[in-house]
Coordinates of C-alpha atoms and ligand atoms in Angstrom, one line a residue:
M176 CA -20.1 -43.2 -39.2
T177 CA -20.8 -40.4 -41.9
D178 CA -19.3 -37.2 -42.5
D179 CA -22.3 -35.3 -40.6
E180 CA -22.0 -37.5 -37.6
K181 CA -18.6 -37.2 -36.8
K182 CA -19.2 -33.3 -37.7
T183 CA -21.8 -33.7 -34.7
R184 CA -19.7 -35.3 -32.2
H185 CA -16.5 -33.0 -32.7
R186 CA -18.7 -30.4 -32.0
L187 CA -20.1 -32.1 -28.8
G188 CA -16.3 -32.9 -28.1
W189 CA -15.8 -29.1 -28.1
A190 CA -18.8 -28.2 -26.1
R191 CA -18.2 -30.6 -23.2
L192 CA -14.6 -29.2 -23.2
V193 CA -16.0 -25.9 -22.6
L194 CA -18.5 -26.6 -20.4
G195 CA -15.6 -28.1 -18.2
A196 CA -13.6 -25.4 -18.3
F197 CA -16.5 -23.2 -17.2
S198 CA -17.2 -25.4 -14.2
G199 CA -13.4 -25.1 -13.2
V200 CA -14.0 -21.5 -13.2
L201 CA -17.4 -21.5 -11.5
A202 CA -15.9 -23.9 -8.9
G203 CA -13.3 -21.1 -8.2
F204 CA -16.0 -18.5 -8.0
V205 CA -18.2 -20.6 -5.3
S206 CA -14.5 -21.2 -3.3
L207 CA -13.8 -17.1 -3.4
C208 CA -17.6 -16.8 -2.3
V209 CA -17.9 -19.2 0.2
A210 CA -14.4 -18.1 1.3
E211 CA -15.7 -14.0 1.6
L212 CA -18.4 -15.3 3.6
V213 CA -16.4 -17.6 6.4
S214 CA -14.2 -14.3 6.7
A215 CA -16.2 -12.3 8.1
T216 CA -16.4 -14.6 10.8
V217 CA -13.0 -14.6 11.2
R218 CA -11.4 -11.2 10.2
P219 CA -11.7 -9.8 6.3
Q220 CA -7.7 -10.0 6.1
A221 CA -8.0 -13.8 6.4
S222 CA -9.8 -13.8 2.7
P223 CA -8.0 -16.0 0.3
V224 CA -7.3 -13.2 -2.2
V225 CA -6.5 -10.9 0.5
A226 CA -4.2 -13.2 1.8
V227 CA -2.6 -14.3 -1.1
G228 CA -2.0 -10.5 -2.0
G229 CA -0.8 -10.0 1.1
A230 CA 2.0 -12.6 1.0
A231 CA 2.9 -12.0 -2.5
I232 CA 3.8 -8.3 -1.6
D233 CA 5.6 -9.6 1.6
R234 CA 7.8 -11.9 -0.5
T235 CA 8.1 -9.4 -4.2
P236 CA 11.5 -8.2 -4.4
P237 CA 12.5 -4.2 -4.4
A238 CA 12.7 -4.1 -7.9
V239 CA 9.3 -5.2 -8.5
K240 CA 7.5 -3.3 -5.7
D241 CA 9.8 -0.5 -7.0
W242 CA 8.4 -1.1 -10.6
A243 CA 4.5 -1.5 -9.5
I244 CA 4.3 1.2 -7.9
R245 CA 6.2 3.1 -10.7
H246 CA 3.9 1.8 -13.3
F247 CA 0.7 1.6 -11.5
G248 CA 1.4 3.9 -9.1
T249 CA -1.1 3.8 -5.9
N250 CA -3.4 1.4 -7.9
D251 CA -0.5 -1.1 -7.4
K252 CA -2.8 -3.2 -4.8
L253 CA -6.0 -2.8 -7.3
F254 CA -3.4 -4.4 -10.7
L255 CA -2.5 -7.3 -7.8
Q256 CA -5.8 -8.4 -7.1
L257 CA -6.8 -8.7 -10.8
G258 CA -3.7 -10.4 -10.9
I259 CA -4.3 -13.1 -8.6
L260 CA -7.8 -13.6 -9.9
A261 CA -6.6 -13.8 -13.7
M262 CA -4.3 -16.4 -12.1
L263 CA -7.0 -18.1 -10.6
A264 CA -9.4 -18.2 -12.9
L265 CA -6.7 -19.8 -15.4
F266 CA -6.4 -22.6 -13.3
A267 CA -9.2 -23.1 -12.7
L268 CA -10.1 -23.5 -16.0
V269 CA -7.5 -25.8 -16.2
L270 CA -8.2 -28.0 -13.6
G271 CA -12.0 -28.0 -15.0
I272 CA -10.9 -29.4 -18.0
V273 CA -8.6 -32.0 -16.3
A274 CA -11.8 -33.0 -13.9
L275 CA -13.0 -34.5 -17.3
R276 CA -11.0 -36.9 -17.6
F277 CA -10.1 -37.5 -14.0
R278 CA -12.8 -36.3 -11.8
R279 CA -11.3 -36.9 -8.6
T280 CA -7.7 -35.1 -8.7
G281 CA -9.7 -32.1 -10.5
A282 CA -11.6 -31.6 -7.3
A283 CA -8.0 -32.0 -5.5
G284 CA -6.8 -29.5 -7.3
V285 CA -9.1 -27.2 -6.0
L286 CA -8.5 -28.0 -2.4
L287 CA -4.7 -27.8 -3.0
F288 CA -5.5 -24.1 -3.9
G289 CA -7.2 -23.9 -0.5
I290 CA -4.1 -25.5 1.1
V291 CA -2.4 -22.4 -0.4
G292 CA -4.6 -19.6 0.9
A293 CA -4.6 -20.9 4.4
V294 CA -1.1 -21.0 4.3
S295 CA -1.1 -17.2 3.1
A296 CA -3.4 -16.4 5.9
T297 CA -1.7 -17.6 8.7
S298 CA 1.5 -16.9 7.9
R299 CA 0.7 -13.1 7.3
P300 CA 2.8 -11.3 10.0
D301 CA -1.2 -10.2 12.0
S302 CA -2.5 -13.3 12.0
T303 CA -2.3 -14.3 15.4
S304 CA -4.9 -17.6 15.0
L305 CA -5.3 -20.4 13.2
T306 CA -8.7 -19.9 12.3
D307 CA -7.6 -17.4 9.3
A308 CA -7.4 -20.7 7.7
L309 CA -10.8 -21.3 7.6
P310 CA -11.9 -19.0 4.8
S311 CA -9.4 -20.9 2.4
V312 CA -10.4 -24.1 3.3
V313 CA -14.0 -24.2 3.9
G314 CA -14.0 -22.1 0.4
A315 CA -12.1 -24.7 -1.3
I316 CA -13.9 -27.9 -0.1
A317 CA -17.6 -26.2 -1.3
G318 CA -15.8 -25.3 -4.7
A319 CA -14.3 -28.9 -4.7
A320 CA -17.5 -30.7 -4.1
V321 CA -19.1 -27.9 -7.0
L322 CA -16.3 -29.2 -9.5
Y323 CA -17.0 -32.8 -8.5
V324 CA -20.8 -32.9 -8.9
L325 CA -20.7 -30.6 -12.2
V326 CA -18.4 -32.8 -13.8
G327 CA -20.2 -35.4 -13.2
H328 CA -23.4 -34.0 -14.8
L329 CA -21.1 -33.6 -18.0
T330 CA -19.2 -37.2 -18.0
R331 CA -22.5 -39.5 -16.5
R332 CA -24.1 -42.3 -18.6
V333 CA -26.9 -42.0 -19.6
P334 CA -28.8 -44.5 -21.6
S335 CA -28.7 -43.8 -25.5
A336 CA -29.9 -45.1 -28.4
E337 CA -25.8 -45.2 -29.9
P338 CA -24.7 -48.7 -30.6
A339 CA -23.7 -51.0 -27.3
G340 CA -20.0 -50.2 -28.1
D341 CA -20.0 -46.8 -26.7
E342 CA -21.4 -47.4 -23.0
R343 CA -17.7 -48.6 -22.0
E344 CA -16.5 -45.4 -21.9
E345 CA -16.8 -43.8 -19.0
A346 CA -16.7 -40.3 -20.9
P347 CA -18.7 -40.8 -24.4
P348 CA -17.6 -38.5 -26.7
S349 CA -20.8 -38.2 -28.1
G350 CA -23.1 -35.6 -26.3
A351 CA -25.5 -38.4 -25.7
G352 CA -23.8 -39.1 -22.9
W353 CA -24.1 -36.2 -20.6
D354 CA -27.1 -34.9 -18.4
R355 CA -27.8 -31.6 -19.5
R356 CA -30.7 -30.7 -17.5
G357 CA -28.6 -31.8 -14.4
F358 CA -25.9 -30.3 -14.9
V359 CA -27.8 -26.5 -15.7
I360 CA -29.8 -27.0 -12.7
A361 CA -26.6 -28.0 -10.9
A362 CA -24.6 -24.8 -12.4
T363 CA -27.4 -22.2 -11.8
A364 CA -27.6 -23.6 -8.4
A365 CA -24.1 -23.2 -7.3
A366 CA -23.8 -19.9 -9.2
A367 CA -26.7 -18.1 -7.3
A368 CA -26.2 -19.8 -3.5
S369 CA -22.6 -18.6 -3.7
A370 CA -23.1 -15.1 -5.2
G371 CA -25.6 -14.8 -2.5
A372 CA -22.7 -15.5 0.1
G373 CA -20.5 -13.4 -1.1
V374 CA -22.9 -10.5 -1.4
L375 CA -23.4 -11.3 2.4
G376 CA -19.8 -11.8 3.3
R377 CA -19.1 -8.7 1.7
A378 CA -22.1 -6.3 3.9
L379 CA -20.7 -8.9 7.0
N380 CA -17.3 -7.8 6.6
S381 CA -17.8 -4.2 5.4
A382 CA -20.4 -4.3 8.5
S383 CA -17.6 -4.9 11.2
G384 CA -15.8 -1.6 10.6
Q385 CA -19.0 0.1 11.3
N386 CA -17.3 0.5 15.2
A387 CA -14.5 1.6 13.8
V388 CA -15.8 3.9 11.3
A389 CA -18.5 4.8 14.7
S390 CA -15.4 5.5 17.0
R391 CA -13.7 7.7 15.0
N392 CA -16.9 9.8 14.4
K393 CA -17.1 10.3 18.2
V394 CA -13.6 12.0 18.3
V395 CA -13.4 15.4 19.2
L396 CA -9.3 16.6 18.8
P397 CA -9.1 19.1 21.9
R398 CA -7.3 22.1 21.0
P399 CA -3.6 21.6 21.5
T400 CA -1.5 23.1 24.2
S401 CA 1.1 24.1 21.5
A402 CA -0.3 25.4 18.4
A403 CA 1.2 25.8 15.0
A404 CA 1.9 29.3 14.0
A405 CA -0.5 30.1 11.3
V406 CA 1.1 29.5 7.8
P407 CA 2.7 32.5 6.5
K408 CA 1.3 34.1 3.7
G409 CA 4.3 33.8 1.5
A410 CA 4.6 30.2 1.3
Q411 CA 2.2 29.9 -0.9
L412 CA 2.8 30.8 -4.1
R413 CA 0.0 32.1 -6.9
I414 CA 1.6 30.0 -9.5
P415 CA -0.9 27.7 -11.0
G416 CA 0.1 24.2 -11.3
I417 CA 2.2 24.2 -8.4
S418 CA 1.6 21.9 -5.7
P419 CA -0.3 23.4 -2.6
F420 CA 2.0 24.2 0.6
T421 CA -0.4 21.8 2.5
T422 CA -2.0 18.8 1.1
P423 CA -5.3 18.1 1.3
N424 CA -6.4 14.3 3.3
S425 CA -7.6 13.2 -0.2
S426 CA -5.0 13.7 -2.0
F427 CA -2.4 12.9 -0.2
Y428 CA 0.0 9.7 -1.2
R429 CA -0.6 6.4 0.2
V430 CA 2.0 4.3 0.5
D431 CA 1.3 0.8 2.5
T432 CA 1.2 -2.9 2.3
A433 CA -2.2 -3.4 3.2
L434 CA -4.9 -4.8 0.8
V435 CA -7.5 -4.0 3.3
V436 CA -7.4 -0.9 5.0
P437 CA -7.2 -1.7 8.6
K438 CA -10.2 -0.6 11.0
V439 CA -9.1 0.3 14.1
N440 CA -11.9 0.4 17.2
A441 CA -10.3 3.5 19.1
A442 CA -12.4 2.7 22.0
T443 CA -10.9 -0.7 22.3
W444 CA -7.5 0.2 20.7
Q445 CA -4.2 0.1 23.2
L446 CA -0.3 1.5 22.9
R447 CA 2.0 -0.7 24.7
I448 CA 5.8 0.8 25.4
H449 CA 8.0 -1.7 26.7
G450 CA 11.8 -3.2 25.4
T451 CA 15.0 -2.3 26.7
G452 CA 15.9 0.3 28.7
V453 CA 12.0 1.3 29.3
R454 CA 12.4 1.4 33.4
R455 CA 8.4 1.7 33.3
P456 CA 6.5 -0.1 30.5
V457 CA 3.1 1.2 30.1
T458 CA 0.0 0.7 28.2
L459 CA -2.2 3.7 26.8
S460 CA -5.5 3.8 25.6
Y461 CA -6.6 6.8 23.2
D462 CA -8.5 8.5 25.8
D463 CA -4.9 8.5 27.6
L464 CA -3.2 10.2 24.7
L465 CA -6.0 12.6 23.9
R466 CA -5.8 14.1 27.8
R467 CA -2.0 14.5 27.2
E468 CA -0.8 17.6 25.9
L469 CA -0.9 17.9 22.1
I470 CA 1.2 20.0 20.3
E471 CA 0.6 20.6 16.3
R472 CA 2.8 21.1 13.8
D473 CA 3.5 21.1 9.5
I474 CA 5.8 18.4 8.8
T475 CA 6.4 17.1 5.3
L476 CA 6.3 13.8 4.8
T477 CA 8.3 11.8 2.2
C478 CA 8.7 8.2 0.8
V479 CA 11.2 6.2 0.3
S480 CA 10.3 4.9 -3.2
N481 CA 10.0 8.4 -4.7
E482 CA 11.8 8.7 -7.7
V483 CA 13.0 11.8 -8.5
G484 CA 10.3 14.2 -9.4
G485 CA 8.1 11.8 -8.3
P486 CA 4.7 12.0 -6.0
Y487 CA 5.7 10.3 -2.8
V488 CA 5.7 13.5 -0.7
G489 CA 3.0 15.5 0.8
N490 CA 2.8 18.3 3.6
A491 CA 0.0 18.0 6.2
R492 CA -0.9 19.6 9.5
W493 CA -0.7 17.1 12.1
I494 CA -2.1 17.0 15.8
G495 CA -0.1 14.7 18.2
V496 CA 1.8 13.9 21.6
R497 CA 5.2 14.1 21.8
L498 CA 7.1 11.1 21.8
A499 CA 10.0 11.6 23.1
D500 CA 8.1 13.3 26.1
L501 CA 6.4 9.9 26.8
L502 CA 9.7 7.7 25.9
A503 CA 11.4 9.9 28.8
E504 CA 8.7 9.0 31.5
C505 CA 8.6 5.4 30.4
G506 CA 12.1 6.0 31.8
V507 CA 13.7 5.4 28.1
R508 CA 17.3 7.9 28.0
P509 CA 18.9 8.1 24.2
P510 CA 21.9 6.3 23.7
S511 CA 24.0 10.1 24.0
K512 CA 22.6 10.0 27.2
G513 CA 23.5 7.1 28.4
G514 CA 20.5 4.6 27.0
S515 CA 21.1 0.9 26.0
A516 CA 18.4 1.1 23.0
D517 CA 19.2 2.5 19.7
Q518 CA 16.3 1.3 17.8
L519 CA 12.6 2.3 18.1
V520 CA 10.3 -0.8 16.6
A521 CA 7.1 0.5 15.9
R522 CA 5.0 -2.5 15.1
S523 CA 1.2 -1.9 13.5
V524 CA -2.1 -3.8 13.7
D525 CA -1.1 -5.4 10.4
G526 CA 2.0 -6.3 11.5
M527 CA 4.2 -3.8 9.7
T528 CA 7.3 -3.2 12.0
I529 CA 9.0 0.2 11.0
G530 CA 12.6 1.0 13.4
S531 CA 13.7 4.5 13.7
P532 CA 16.9 5.7 15.7
V533 CA 15.8 6.9 19.6
E534 CA 18.8 9.2 19.5
D535 CA 16.8 11.0 16.8
V536 CA 12.9 10.5 18.2
M537 CA 14.7 12.2 21.6
D538 CA 16.7 14.5 20.3
G539 CA 14.1 17.7 20.1
R540 CA 12.7 17.5 17.2
D541 CA 9.2 17.2 17.2
A542 CA 8.4 13.4 16.4
L543 CA 4.7 12.5 17.1
L544 CA 2.1 10.2 18.3
A545 CA -0.3 12.0 15.5
L546 CA -3.5 11.6 16.2
G547 CA -5.0 14.4 13.8
M548 CA -3.9 15.3 10.0
N549 CA -5.2 18.4 8.6
G550 CA -7.4 19.4 11.5
E551 CA -9.3 15.8 11.2
P552 CA -8.6 12.7 13.5
L553 CA -6.1 10.3 11.3
P554 CA -8.1 9.3 8.1
F555 CA -8.2 5.3 8.3
A556 CA -6.1 4.9 5.3
H557 CA -3.4 7.1 7.2
G558 CA -3.5 5.3 10.3
F559 CA -6.1 5.9 12.4
P560 CA -6.5 6.1 15.2
V561 CA -2.1 6.5 15.8
R562 CA 0.4 6.4 13.7
M563 CA 3.9 8.1 14.0
V564 CA 5.5 11.2 12.3
V565 CA 9.2 12.1 12.6
P566 CA 10.6 15.3 10.7
G567 CA 13.4 14.3 8.5
L568 CA 13.2 10.2 8.4
Y569 CA 11.8 8.9 5.4
G570 CA 8.0 7.1 6.5
F571 CA 9.9 3.6 5.9
V572 CA 12.1 4.4 9.2
S573 CA 9.3 6.6 10.7
A574 CA 5.6 7.0 10.2
C575 CA 4.0 3.8 11.3
K576 CA 1.0 3.5 10.8
W577 CA -2.2 1.8 12.9
I578 CA 0.4 1.2 15.2
K579 CA -0.2 -0.5 18.6
D580 CA 3.2 -1.1 20.0
I581 CA 6.5 0.3 20.6
E582 CA 9.4 -2.0 21.3
L583 CA 12.9 -0.2 22.6
T584 CA 15.8 -2.2 21.2
T585 CA 18.9 -2.1 18.9
F586 CA 19.9 -1.4 15.3
D587 CA 22.2 -5.2 16.2
S588 CA 19.6 -7.3 17.3
Y589 CA 16.4 -6.2 15.2
D590 CA 15.6 -6.2 11.7
P591 CA 12.3 -4.1 10.7
Y592 CA 9.9 -5.2 7.9
W593 CA 12.1 -3.1 5.0
V594 CA 15.4 -3.8 6.6
K595 CA 14.8 -7.9 5.9
R596 CA 13.9 -6.1 2.4
G597 CA 16.7 -4.9 1.6
W598 CA 16.5 -1.4 2.4
A599 CA 18.4 0.8 4.7
R600 CA 18.1 0.6 8.5
K601 CA 18.9 4.5 8.6
A602 CA 17.4 6.8 6.1
P603 CA 17.3 10.5 6.8
I604 CA 15.6 12.7 4.1
K605 CA 17.8 13.7 1.0
T606 CA 17.7 17.1 0.2
E607 CA 15.5 17.0 -3.0
S608 CA 13.7 19.6 -5.3
R609 CA 11.0 19.2 -8.1
I610 CA 9.4 21.0 -11.0
D611 CA 5.9 20.8 -10.8
T612 CA 4.7 23.5 -13.3
P613 CA 5.7 23.3 -16.6
K614 CA 4.9 20.0 -16.7
P615 CA 6.9 17.3 -19.0
F616 CA 6.4 17.8 -22.7
A617 CA 3.9 20.8 -22.1
R618 CA 3.9 22.9 -24.8
P619 CA 3.9 27.1 -23.2
G620 CA 4.1 30.1 -25.6
A621 CA 7.2 31.8 -25.5
G622 CA 7.4 34.8 -23.2
T623 CA 7.8 34.6 -19.5
V624 CA 6.8 31.1 -18.3
M625 CA 6.3 30.5 -14.7
V626 CA 8.6 27.6 -13.8
G627 CA 7.8 26.7 -10.2
G628 CA 7.6 23.8 -7.8
V629 CA 9.0 22.7 -4.5
A630 CA 12.0 21.7 -2.4
W631 CA 12.7 19.6 1.0
A632 CA 15.0 18.7 3.2
Q633 CA 13.1 18.2 6.3
H634 CA 14.9 19.3 9.5
R635 CA 17.3 20.8 8.0
G636 CA 15.4 23.3 6.3
I637 CA 15.7 24.5 2.2
D638 CA 18.4 27.6 2.0
K639 CA 18.5 28.0 -2.0
V640 CA 16.9 26.6 -4.8
E641 CA 18.3 27.5 -8.1
V642 CA 17.3 26.4 -12.2
R643 CA 19.1 25.9 -14.7
V644 CA 17.8 26.0 -18.6
D645 CA 19.2 23.5 -21.5
D646 CA 23.1 24.1 -20.5
G647 CA 23.0 27.8 -19.3
P648 CA 24.2 28.9 -16.0
W649 CA 22.3 28.2 -12.8
R650 CA 20.2 31.4 -11.5
E651 CA 18.3 31.9 -8.7
A652 CA 14.8 31.0 -8.2
R653 CA 12.8 33.0 -5.5
L654 CA 11.8 31.0 -2.6
A655 CA 8.4 31.4 -0.8
A656 CA 8.4 32.1 2.8
E657 CA 9.7 29.1 5.0
D658 CA 7.0 27.8 7.2
T659 CA 9.3 25.6 9.5
R660 CA 12.5 23.9 8.5
D661 CA 10.5 20.5 8.6
T662 CA 8.4 21.6 5.5
W663 CA 8.7 21.4 1.9
R664 CA 9.3 25.4 0.6
Q665 CA 7.6 26.3 -2.6
W666 CA 9.6 28.5 -5.1
S667 CA 9.3 29.8 -8.3
F668 CA 11.4 31.4 -11.5
P669 CA 10.2 33.7 -14.5
W670 CA 11.7 32.2 -17.6
E671 CA 11.6 34.4 -20.3
A672 CA 11.5 31.3 -22.9
A673 CA 12.4 30.9 -26.3
K674 CA 11.0 29.3 -29.2
G675 CA 12.0 25.7 -29.7
G676 CA 12.8 22.6 -27.0
H677 CA 14.2 23.0 -23.5
T678 CA 15.2 21.1 -20.7
L679 CA 14.7 23.1 -17.5
T680 CA 16.5 21.6 -14.2
V681 CA 16.7 22.2 -10.5
R682 CA 18.2 21.9 -8.0
A683 CA 18.6 23.1 -4.1
T684 CA 20.4 23.9 -1.2
D685 CA 19.9 23.0 2.1
R686 CA 20.5 25.2 5.9
T687 CA 23.3 23.4 6.5
G688 CA 25.0 24.6 2.9
R689 CA 24.5 20.9 1.0
L690 CA 23.9 21.2 -2.3
Q691 CA 21.3 18.6 -3.9
T692 CA 23.8 16.1 -5.4
D693 CA 23.5 15.5 -8.8
K694 CA 24.7 11.8 -8.3
R695 CA 21.5 9.6 -9.8
T696 CA 20.7 6.8 -7.5
H697 CA 17.9 4.1 -7.4
T698 CA 15.2 4.6 -4.4
I699 CA 16.7 1.6 -2.5
P700 CA 17.9 1.1 -0.5
D701 CA 18.2 5.0 1.4
G702 CA 16.0 7.0 -1.1
A703 CA 16.2 8.4 -5.2
S704 CA 18.6 11.0 -5.8
G705 CA 19.5 13.9 -8.8
W706 CA 18.3 16.8 -9.6
H707 CA 15.2 16.9 -11.5
S708 CA 14.5 17.8 -15.2
V709 CA 11.9 18.8 -17.3
V710 CA 11.6 19.1 -20.8
V711 CA 9.3 21.3 -23.3
T712 CA 8.5 22.4 -26.5
V713 CA 7.7 26.3 -26.7
D714 CA 5.8 27.3 -29.6
Ligands
MTE298 N1 1.3 -0.1 8.8 C1 2.0 0.7 7.9 N2 2.5 2.1 8.1 C2 3.2 2.3 7.6 C3 3.6 1.8 5.8 C4 3.0 0.6 6.0 O1 3.3 -0.4 4.6 N3 2.2 -0.1 7.0 N4 4.0 2.1 5.4 C5 5.1 3.8 5.6 C6 5.7 4.1 4.7 S1 6.7 3.4 3.2 C7 5.4 5.5 4.4 S2 6.2 6.4 3.9 C8 4.1 6.0 5.1 C9 3.5 6.8 3.9 O2 2.3 7.1 4.8 P1 1.0 7.7 3.8 O3 0.3 6.4 3.7 O4 0.0 8.3 5.3 O5 1.2 9.0 3.3 O6 3.4 5.1 5.9 C10 4.5 4.5 6.5 N5 3.7 3.3 7.5
MO299 MO1 8.0 4.9 2.0

């Protein structure tokens, strides 16, 4: 062989390797597209990336989840899915190369991924049918077939002008041994057909949510029997950069484990109330709830994953049914009145379970089965058609979205979703305060700088907020008017700022006289504590 011939062979060897890898990735793409189409006949949540992502979320250690929320915020799910896709692409690429040498093994590898997807899909808590395995299985079979065929074209023995010696090899190293035309045709056909299937699947999946969208559009929320008083004028301070007293739905934080927001049709939705000590179990429809007395309340919701100074807190005007009344009608009594159940477990359509103390829900506070949020039916992302809201408890122990079932039980006999993952069984809101303005590392000019923010201690109320500059004395901030003790409270503090670097710190005292603790804790297991500080440079 001449040097030139050697170089050509080397190049063609590399080309085949690249094409093998490409075949693997294409097979992966085919699998996902076909799975998407099949999922449209099952349910969108059964598609493999969603299923594997969901399974990953369920198994993520709290510390990693916390890290992800801290770094990616509400985009954490997007990054999770991109991560899964990147991993899949990498494995598919390797399988393609493996298939060049071991054609059957490569194809079998694709099937193995189908099994991973199928197991993930059927083991999700909201999976009720083995048909959830279908998208992954059918997709994997299609992908395996495509890889088998494509690699066949790359390794085919075609009559060549080369010396007879080369023909013994299954996969000749030289380019003369592969079927270029066949490969290009097969790859193009596979790519086009599966892209079509993928687009069709996406379209069908989004169409399946249309009934739910239509049912939401039809909702007219009746006027509440007990309306919330107008928010006092003085509750909203006019300070640029402060969180608005009422958080608009569009900017209300969202924290949940759902990779696909459940689209529930209100017309067919039902809520069952049953369990220990429920003398008259009921099943209610959306219309049943609409016909009941509705109350309207301002309630501030907080996530236990909120770091000191973090964004996962918002205040909304909710409309809903008083949960305590409904429970009483079912014959439920709180433990203090001899009831046998001390835990209320809410279940959602997506398999979430959230446990609240029956005592808290029935102690007279405005625990709601909420239907409306800030004047409209609940947005899908915030739990349409119905969710729970309980003033004074973190969301993970009270605020079940897309609720479909309420079971009365005991704390001893059942651990809900987050408790199984190391979070606390009971989690009342910790008294907290936050500086909204100035922002960290801001550079305000010397002179009067308006410092402002919010403080919350739902169901106890905020009594006092104090601000400290550097190591100076604590000085009382001006409190905005209180709406109710279930809502947060704005505060402001005019600071005579001198040039240089300064640290501003805030702390609140709640209505029970308790000062917000300076003890820094992690969010796990029952919420972060500590004082919020902001470092600024005054120019
Ligand atoms: N079905 C369901 N409900 C859920 C959750 C969830 O993951 N799934 N997360 C809970 C948590 S941890 C919080 S803080 C609140 C957040 O409600 P939001 O997204 O409307 O702000 O919903 C709660 N309800
Ligand atoms: Mo939360």
